[in-house]
mmCIF file of C-alpha atoms in Angstrom:
data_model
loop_
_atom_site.group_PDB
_atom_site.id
_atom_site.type_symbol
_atom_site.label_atom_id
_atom_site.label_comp_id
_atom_site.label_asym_id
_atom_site.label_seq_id
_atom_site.Cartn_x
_atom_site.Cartn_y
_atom_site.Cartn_z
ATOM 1 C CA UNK A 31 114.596 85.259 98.097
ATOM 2 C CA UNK A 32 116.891 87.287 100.574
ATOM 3 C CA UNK A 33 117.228 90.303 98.054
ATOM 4 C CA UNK A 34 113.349 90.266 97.452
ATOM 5 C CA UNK A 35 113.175 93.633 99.468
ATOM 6 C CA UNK A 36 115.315 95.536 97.453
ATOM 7 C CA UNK A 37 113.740 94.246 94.081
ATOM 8 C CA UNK A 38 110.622 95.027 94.966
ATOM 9 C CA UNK A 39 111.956 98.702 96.518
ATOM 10 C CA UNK A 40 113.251 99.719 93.269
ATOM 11 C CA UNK A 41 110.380 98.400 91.456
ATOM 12 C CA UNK A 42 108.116 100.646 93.228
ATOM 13 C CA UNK A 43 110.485 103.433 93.240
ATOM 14 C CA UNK A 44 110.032 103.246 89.557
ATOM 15 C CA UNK A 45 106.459 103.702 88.942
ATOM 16 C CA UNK A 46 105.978 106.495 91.640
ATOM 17 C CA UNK A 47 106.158 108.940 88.686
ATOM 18 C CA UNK A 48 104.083 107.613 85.943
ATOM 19 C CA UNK A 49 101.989 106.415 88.634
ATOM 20 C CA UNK A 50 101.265 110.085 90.226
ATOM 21 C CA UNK A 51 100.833 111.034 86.256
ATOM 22 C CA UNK A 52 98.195 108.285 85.235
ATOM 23 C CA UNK A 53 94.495 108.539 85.452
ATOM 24 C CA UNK A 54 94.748 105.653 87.394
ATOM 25 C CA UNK A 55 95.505 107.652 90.754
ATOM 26 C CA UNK A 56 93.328 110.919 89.312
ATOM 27 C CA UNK A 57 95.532 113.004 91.387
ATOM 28 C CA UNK A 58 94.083 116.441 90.534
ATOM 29 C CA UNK A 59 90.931 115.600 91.437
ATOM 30 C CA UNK A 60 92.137 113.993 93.954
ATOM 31 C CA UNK A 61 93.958 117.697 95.299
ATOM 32 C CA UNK A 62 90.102 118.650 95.207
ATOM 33 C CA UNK A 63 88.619 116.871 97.663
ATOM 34 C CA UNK A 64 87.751 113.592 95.834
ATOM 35 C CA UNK A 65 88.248 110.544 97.960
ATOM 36 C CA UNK A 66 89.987 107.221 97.162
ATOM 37 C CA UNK A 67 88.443 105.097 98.908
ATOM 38 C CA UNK A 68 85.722 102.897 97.928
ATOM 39 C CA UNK A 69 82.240 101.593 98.891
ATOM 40 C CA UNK A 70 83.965 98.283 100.114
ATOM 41 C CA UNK A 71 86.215 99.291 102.491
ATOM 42 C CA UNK A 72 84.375 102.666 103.777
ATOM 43 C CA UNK A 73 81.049 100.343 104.822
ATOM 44 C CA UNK A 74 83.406 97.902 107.216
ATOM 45 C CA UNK A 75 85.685 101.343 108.146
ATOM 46 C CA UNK A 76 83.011 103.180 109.696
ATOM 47 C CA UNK A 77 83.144 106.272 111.191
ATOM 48 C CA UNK A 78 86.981 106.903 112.139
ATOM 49 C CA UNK A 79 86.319 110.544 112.934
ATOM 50 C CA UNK A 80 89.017 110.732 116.261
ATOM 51 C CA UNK A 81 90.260 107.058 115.861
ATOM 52 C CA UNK A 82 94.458 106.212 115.505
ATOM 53 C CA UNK A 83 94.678 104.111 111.974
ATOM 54 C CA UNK A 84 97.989 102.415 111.244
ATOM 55 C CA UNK A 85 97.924 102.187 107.379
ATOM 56 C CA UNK A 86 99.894 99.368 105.863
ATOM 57 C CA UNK A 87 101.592 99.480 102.224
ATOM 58 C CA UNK A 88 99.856 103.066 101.482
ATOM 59 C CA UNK A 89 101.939 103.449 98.363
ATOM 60 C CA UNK A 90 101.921 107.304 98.180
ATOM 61 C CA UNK A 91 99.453 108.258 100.847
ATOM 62 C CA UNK A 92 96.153 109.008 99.076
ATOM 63 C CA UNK A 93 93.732 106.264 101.300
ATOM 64 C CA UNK A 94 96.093 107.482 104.249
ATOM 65 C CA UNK A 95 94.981 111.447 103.485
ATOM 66 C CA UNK A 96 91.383 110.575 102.368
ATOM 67 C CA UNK A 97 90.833 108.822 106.359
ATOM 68 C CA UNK A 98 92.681 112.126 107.254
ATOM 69 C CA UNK A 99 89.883 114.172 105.890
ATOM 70 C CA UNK A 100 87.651 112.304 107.349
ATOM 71 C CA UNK A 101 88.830 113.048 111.143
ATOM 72 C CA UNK A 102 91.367 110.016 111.396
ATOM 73 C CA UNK A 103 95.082 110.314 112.356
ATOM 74 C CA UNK A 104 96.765 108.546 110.440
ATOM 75 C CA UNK A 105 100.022 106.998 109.979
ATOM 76 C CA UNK A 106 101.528 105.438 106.467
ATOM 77 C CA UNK A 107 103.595 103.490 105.718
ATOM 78 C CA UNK A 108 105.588 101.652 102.830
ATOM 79 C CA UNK A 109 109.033 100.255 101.845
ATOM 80 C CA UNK A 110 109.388 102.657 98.638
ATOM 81 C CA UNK A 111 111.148 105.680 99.872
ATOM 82 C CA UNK A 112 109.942 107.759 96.474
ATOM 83 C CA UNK A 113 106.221 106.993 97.510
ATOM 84 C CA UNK A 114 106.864 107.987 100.557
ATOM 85 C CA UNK A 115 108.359 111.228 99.701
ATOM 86 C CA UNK A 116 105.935 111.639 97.366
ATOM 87 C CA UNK A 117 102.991 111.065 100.103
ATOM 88 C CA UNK A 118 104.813 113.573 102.292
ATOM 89 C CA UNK A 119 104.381 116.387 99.502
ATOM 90 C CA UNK A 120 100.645 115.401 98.633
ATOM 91 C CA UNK A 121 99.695 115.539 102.184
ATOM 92 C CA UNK A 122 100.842 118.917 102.716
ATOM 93 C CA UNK A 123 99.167 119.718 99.292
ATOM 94 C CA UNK A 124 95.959 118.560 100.538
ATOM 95 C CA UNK A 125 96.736 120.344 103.956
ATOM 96 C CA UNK A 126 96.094 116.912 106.547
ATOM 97 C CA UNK A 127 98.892 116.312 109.171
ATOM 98 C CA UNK A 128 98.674 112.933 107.756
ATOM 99 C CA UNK A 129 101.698 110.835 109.338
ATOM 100 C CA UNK A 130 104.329 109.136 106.716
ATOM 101 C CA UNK A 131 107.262 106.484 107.300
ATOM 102 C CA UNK A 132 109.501 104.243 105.313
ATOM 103 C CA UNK A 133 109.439 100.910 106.602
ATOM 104 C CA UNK A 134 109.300 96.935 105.607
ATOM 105 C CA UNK A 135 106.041 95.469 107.152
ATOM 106 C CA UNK A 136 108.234 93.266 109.088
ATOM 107 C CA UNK A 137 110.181 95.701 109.983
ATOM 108 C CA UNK A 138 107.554 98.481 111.403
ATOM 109 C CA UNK A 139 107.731 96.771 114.959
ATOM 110 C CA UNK A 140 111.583 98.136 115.641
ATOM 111 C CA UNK A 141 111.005 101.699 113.904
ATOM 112 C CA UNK A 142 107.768 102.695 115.669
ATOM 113 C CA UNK A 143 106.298 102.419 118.839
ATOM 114 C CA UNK A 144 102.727 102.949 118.899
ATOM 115 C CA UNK A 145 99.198 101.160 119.156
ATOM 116 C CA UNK A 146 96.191 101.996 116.715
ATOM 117 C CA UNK A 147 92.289 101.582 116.842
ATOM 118 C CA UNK A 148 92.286 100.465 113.680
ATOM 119 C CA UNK A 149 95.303 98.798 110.868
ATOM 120 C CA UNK A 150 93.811 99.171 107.441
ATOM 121 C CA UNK A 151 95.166 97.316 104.517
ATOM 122 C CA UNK A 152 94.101 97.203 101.111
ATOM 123 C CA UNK A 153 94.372 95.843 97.139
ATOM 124 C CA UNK A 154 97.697 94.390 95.789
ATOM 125 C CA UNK A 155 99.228 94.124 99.079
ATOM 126 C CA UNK A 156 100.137 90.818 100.656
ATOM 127 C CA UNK A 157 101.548 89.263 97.223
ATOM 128 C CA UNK A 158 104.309 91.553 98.237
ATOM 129 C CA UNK A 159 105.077 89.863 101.565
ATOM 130 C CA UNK A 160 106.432 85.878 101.381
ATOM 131 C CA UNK A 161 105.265 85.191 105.302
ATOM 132 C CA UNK A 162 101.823 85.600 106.339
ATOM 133 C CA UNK A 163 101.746 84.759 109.691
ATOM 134 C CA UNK A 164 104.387 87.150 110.685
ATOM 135 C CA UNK A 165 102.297 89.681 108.707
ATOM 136 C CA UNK A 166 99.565 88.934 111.137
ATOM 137 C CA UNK A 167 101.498 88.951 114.004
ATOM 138 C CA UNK A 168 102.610 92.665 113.356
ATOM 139 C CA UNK A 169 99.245 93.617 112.727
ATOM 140 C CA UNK A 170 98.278 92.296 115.905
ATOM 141 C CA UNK A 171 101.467 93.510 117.678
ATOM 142 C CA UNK A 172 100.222 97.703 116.907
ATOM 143 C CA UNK A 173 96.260 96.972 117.512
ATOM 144 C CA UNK A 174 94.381 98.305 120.938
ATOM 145 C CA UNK A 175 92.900 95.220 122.416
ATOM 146 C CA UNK A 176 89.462 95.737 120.596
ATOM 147 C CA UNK A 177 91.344 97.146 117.757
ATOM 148 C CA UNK A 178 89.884 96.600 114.302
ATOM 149 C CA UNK A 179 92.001 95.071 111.554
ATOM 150 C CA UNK A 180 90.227 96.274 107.600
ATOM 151 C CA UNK A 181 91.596 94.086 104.912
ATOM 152 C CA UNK A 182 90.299 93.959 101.607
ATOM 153 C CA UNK A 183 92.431 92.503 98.453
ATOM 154 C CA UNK A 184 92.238 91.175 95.246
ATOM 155 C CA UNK A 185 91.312 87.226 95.348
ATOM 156 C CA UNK A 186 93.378 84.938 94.676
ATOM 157 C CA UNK A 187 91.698 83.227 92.185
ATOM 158 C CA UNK A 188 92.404 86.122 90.043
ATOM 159 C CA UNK A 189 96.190 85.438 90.256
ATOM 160 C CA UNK A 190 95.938 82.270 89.002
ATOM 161 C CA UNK A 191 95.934 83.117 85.288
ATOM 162 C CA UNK A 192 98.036 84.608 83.006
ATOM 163 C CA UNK A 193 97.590 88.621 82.456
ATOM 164 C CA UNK A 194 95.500 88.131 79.377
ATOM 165 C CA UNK A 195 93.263 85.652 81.688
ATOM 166 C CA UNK A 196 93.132 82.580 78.588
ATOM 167 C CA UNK A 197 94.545 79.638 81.286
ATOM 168 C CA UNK A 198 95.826 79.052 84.358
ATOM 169 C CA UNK A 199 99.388 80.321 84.612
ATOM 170 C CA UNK A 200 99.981 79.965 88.719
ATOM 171 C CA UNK A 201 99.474 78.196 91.870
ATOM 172 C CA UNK A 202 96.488 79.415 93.939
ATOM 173 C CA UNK A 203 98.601 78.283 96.855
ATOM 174 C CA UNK A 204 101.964 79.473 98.239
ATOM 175 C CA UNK A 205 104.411 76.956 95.949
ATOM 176 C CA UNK A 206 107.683 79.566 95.465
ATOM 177 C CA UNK A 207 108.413 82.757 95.304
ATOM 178 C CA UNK A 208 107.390 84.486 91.494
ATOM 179 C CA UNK A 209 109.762 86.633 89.607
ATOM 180 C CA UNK A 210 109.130 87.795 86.991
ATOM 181 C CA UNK A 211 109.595 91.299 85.009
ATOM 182 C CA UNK A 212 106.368 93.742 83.956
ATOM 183 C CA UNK A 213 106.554 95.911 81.072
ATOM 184 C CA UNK A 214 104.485 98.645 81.985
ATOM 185 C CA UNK A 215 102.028 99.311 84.922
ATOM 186 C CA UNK A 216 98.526 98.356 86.303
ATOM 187 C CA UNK A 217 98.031 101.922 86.326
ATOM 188 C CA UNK A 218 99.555 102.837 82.636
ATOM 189 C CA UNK A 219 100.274 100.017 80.764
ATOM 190 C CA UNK A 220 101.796 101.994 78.262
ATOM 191 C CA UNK A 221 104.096 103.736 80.865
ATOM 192 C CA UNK A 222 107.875 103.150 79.653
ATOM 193 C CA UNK A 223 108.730 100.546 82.354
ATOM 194 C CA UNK A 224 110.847 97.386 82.495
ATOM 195 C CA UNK A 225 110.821 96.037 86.513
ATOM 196 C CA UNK A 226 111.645 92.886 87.901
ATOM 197 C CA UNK A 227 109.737 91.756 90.795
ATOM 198 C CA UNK A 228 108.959 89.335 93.331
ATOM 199 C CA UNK A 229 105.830 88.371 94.565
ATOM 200 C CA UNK A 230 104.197 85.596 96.362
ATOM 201 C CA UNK A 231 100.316 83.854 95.902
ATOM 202 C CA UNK A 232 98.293 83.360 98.868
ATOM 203 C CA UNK A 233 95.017 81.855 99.257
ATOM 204 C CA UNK A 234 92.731 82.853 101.472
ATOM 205 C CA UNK A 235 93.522 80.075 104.086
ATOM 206 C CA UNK A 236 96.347 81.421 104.686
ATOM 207 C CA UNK A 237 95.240 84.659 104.938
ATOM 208 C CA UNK A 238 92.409 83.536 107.700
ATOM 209 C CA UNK A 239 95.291 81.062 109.279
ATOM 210 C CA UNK A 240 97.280 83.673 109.999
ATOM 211 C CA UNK A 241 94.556 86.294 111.409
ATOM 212 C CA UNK A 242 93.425 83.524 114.039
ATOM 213 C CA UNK A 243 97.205 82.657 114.904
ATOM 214 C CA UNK A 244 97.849 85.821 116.068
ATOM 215 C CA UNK A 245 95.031 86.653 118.708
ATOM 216 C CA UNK A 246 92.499 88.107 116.213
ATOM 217 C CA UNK A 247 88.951 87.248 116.034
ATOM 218 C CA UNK A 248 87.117 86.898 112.672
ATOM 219 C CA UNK A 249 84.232 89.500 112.387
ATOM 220 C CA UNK A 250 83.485 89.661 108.745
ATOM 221 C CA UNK A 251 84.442 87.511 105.167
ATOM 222 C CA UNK A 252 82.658 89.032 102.399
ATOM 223 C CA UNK A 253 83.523 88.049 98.804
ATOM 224 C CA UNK A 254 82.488 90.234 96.006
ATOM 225 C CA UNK A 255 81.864 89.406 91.933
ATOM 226 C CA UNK A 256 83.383 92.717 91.074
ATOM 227 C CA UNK A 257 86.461 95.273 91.674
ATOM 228 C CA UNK A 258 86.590 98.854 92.346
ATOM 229 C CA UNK A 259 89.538 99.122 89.589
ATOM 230 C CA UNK A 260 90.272 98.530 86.166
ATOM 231 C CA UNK A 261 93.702 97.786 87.014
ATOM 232 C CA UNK A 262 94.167 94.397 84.644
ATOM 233 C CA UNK A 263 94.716 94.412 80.970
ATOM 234 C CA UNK A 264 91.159 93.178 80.198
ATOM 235 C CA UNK A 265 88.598 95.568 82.098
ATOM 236 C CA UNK A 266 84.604 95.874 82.058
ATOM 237 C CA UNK A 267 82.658 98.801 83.891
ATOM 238 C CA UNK A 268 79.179 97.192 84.383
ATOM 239 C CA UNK A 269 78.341 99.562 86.454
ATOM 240 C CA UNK A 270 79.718 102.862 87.814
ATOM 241 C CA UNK A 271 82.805 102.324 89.626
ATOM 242 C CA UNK A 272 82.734 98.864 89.222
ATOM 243 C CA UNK A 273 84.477 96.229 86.756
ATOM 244 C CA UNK A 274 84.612 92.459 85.812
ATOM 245 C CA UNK A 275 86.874 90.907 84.128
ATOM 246 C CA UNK A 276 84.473 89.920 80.942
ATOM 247 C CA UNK A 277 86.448 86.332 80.747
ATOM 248 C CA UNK A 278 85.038 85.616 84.068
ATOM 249 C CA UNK A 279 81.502 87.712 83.874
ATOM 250 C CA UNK A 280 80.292 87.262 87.820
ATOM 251 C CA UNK A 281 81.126 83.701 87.824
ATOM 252 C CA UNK A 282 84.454 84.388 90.226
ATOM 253 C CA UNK A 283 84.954 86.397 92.922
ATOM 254 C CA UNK A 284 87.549 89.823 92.014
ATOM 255 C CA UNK A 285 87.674 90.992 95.183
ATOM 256 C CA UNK A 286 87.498 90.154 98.725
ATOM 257 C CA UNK A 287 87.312 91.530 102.375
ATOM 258 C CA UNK A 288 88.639 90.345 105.996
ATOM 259 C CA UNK A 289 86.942 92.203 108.977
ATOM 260 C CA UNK A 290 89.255 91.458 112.305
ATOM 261 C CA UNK A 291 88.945 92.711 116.042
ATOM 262 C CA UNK A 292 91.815 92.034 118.200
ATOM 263 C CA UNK A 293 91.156 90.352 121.708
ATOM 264 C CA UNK A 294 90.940 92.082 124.588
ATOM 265 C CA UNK A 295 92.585 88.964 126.545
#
C-alpha cells in the first residue's frame, strides 16, 4: 500500500498520549531510574558502556534512554513525529544526551550519516515494515564491520490468531498487506481509540533470509515459551515479569531473539 506510511504515522501519533499515561510504559517509575529493558535482550546486549547503538522504531525513547544510562550513546529513531517529540522531552527529564530523529526505516540511510557498534531492535517492530530484505540491508548499511545487530520480537506464530486467540485468523507467511482498524491499545485497551493500520506478517525465514542477504552472520536464534509483556487481551504472569498466553500454556513460542554480527569483509 503506497499510503501505508502515513496510516501507520497517524496511528502512532495517536496513542503517544494514552500510551505515556498507561501502566503499560510505567513512566514515573520509569523518571526514577527503573529500566525498560528486559532479561532477554540485556543478556545478548552486553555491556554497551562506551559503544555507538543505532536504535530502530524506539517509539518514545525509553529502551533508547535506559542504554543511555547504562554508558551507551544512543541514537532513536521512529516515523511518529509525537513519539519523537515526546522522547526528546523524557530524555531531558531523565537528564541522558540520548540522540532522537524522525525517520522511515527505509528512509534513515538519506537523513543520517553515521556507523554504530551495535543496531538494536525490539517487540512489535517489523509487522510495521512490508520489505524485509531492505530492512536488513539498512541495518547492515549503519553497522561497523563487527557490528552487532540485537533483534528480539514477538513470534510469528502468535500473529496467526485472532486477538481473543480461539482460531487461526492470518497467514504465518507474508500473503498481503493487513488493514485493519484497533479499538483501543496493547497498552490500554480501554484507551478511547479508533486507528486504522497496516501491517504485514513475517515468519521467521524471512526474517533469517534477509539477515544473511545482507552480509550478516548468524550468531544467536533463541526462542522463548514466554513474553516480557502482557500486551494481548488474554495475559498470564507465571512468573515475575513474565506471561503466557493461557490458550497456548508453554506449548508455543511468544517470543523470539536474532543475534547478528556484521562481516568484517
Amino acid at each position: 500500500m503506497e499510503n501505508y506510511l502515513e496510516i501507520n504515522r497517524k496511528s502512532w501519533n495517536a496513542k503517544v498520549e494514552p500510551h505515556l499515561k498507561s501502566d503499560f510504559y510505567f513512566v514515573d517509575e520509569f523518571l526514577k531510574g527503573r529500566t525498560s529493558l528486559n532479561s532477554i535482550e540485556l543478556e545478548f546486549l552486553g555491556d554497551v558502556s562506551g559503544k555507538e547503538i543505532l536504535h530502530l522504531q524506539c517509539h518514545f525513547g525509553q529502551d533508547s534512554i535506559s542504554l543511555s544510562r547504562m554508558g551507551a550513546k544512543v541514537t532513536g529513531i521512529d516515523l511518529s513525529d509525537k513519539a519523537i517529540e515526546a522522547a526528546k522531552d523524557l530524555a531531558e527529564k531523565c537528564e541522558t544526551d540520548t540522540h532522537f530523529l524522525v525517520s522511515d526505516v527505509y528512509e534513515l540511510p538519506k537523513i543520517l550519516d553515521k556507523k554504530f557498534d551495535i543496531v538494536y531492535t525490539s517487540y512489535g517492530t517489523i509487522g510495521w515494515l512490508p520489505d524485509l530484505e531492505k530492512w536488513a540491508q539498512v541495518i547492515s548499511h549503519f553497522l561497523k564491520p563487527g557490528g552487532k545487530f540485537v533483534f528480539v520480537e514477538f513470534h510469528p506464530v502468535v500473529w496467526m490468531f485472532d486477538d481473543d486467540f480461539t482460531h487461526v485468523k492470518y497467514n504465518y507467511f507474508n500473503e498481503k498487506p493487513i488493514v485493519e482498524t484497533y479499538e483501543g491499545t496493547y497498552a490500554d485497551q480501554k484507551a478511547d481509540l479508533l486507528q486504522q493500520y497496516v501491517m504485514w506478517n513475517h515468519p521467521t525465514s524471512e526474517v533469517l533470509a534477509g539477515i544473511l542477504k545482507a552480509n550478516l552472520s548468524l550468531r544467536s536464534f533463541q526462542e522463548y515459551d514466554w513474553s516480557p509483556y502482557a500486551c494481548f487481551r488474554h495475559n498470564e504472569e507465571f512468573e515475575k515479569g513474565k506471561y503466557i498466553i493461557p490458550q497456548f500454556g508453554n506449548k508455543v513460542p511468544h517470543v523470539f531473539l536474532f543475534g547478528s554480527r556484521k562481516r568484517k569483509y
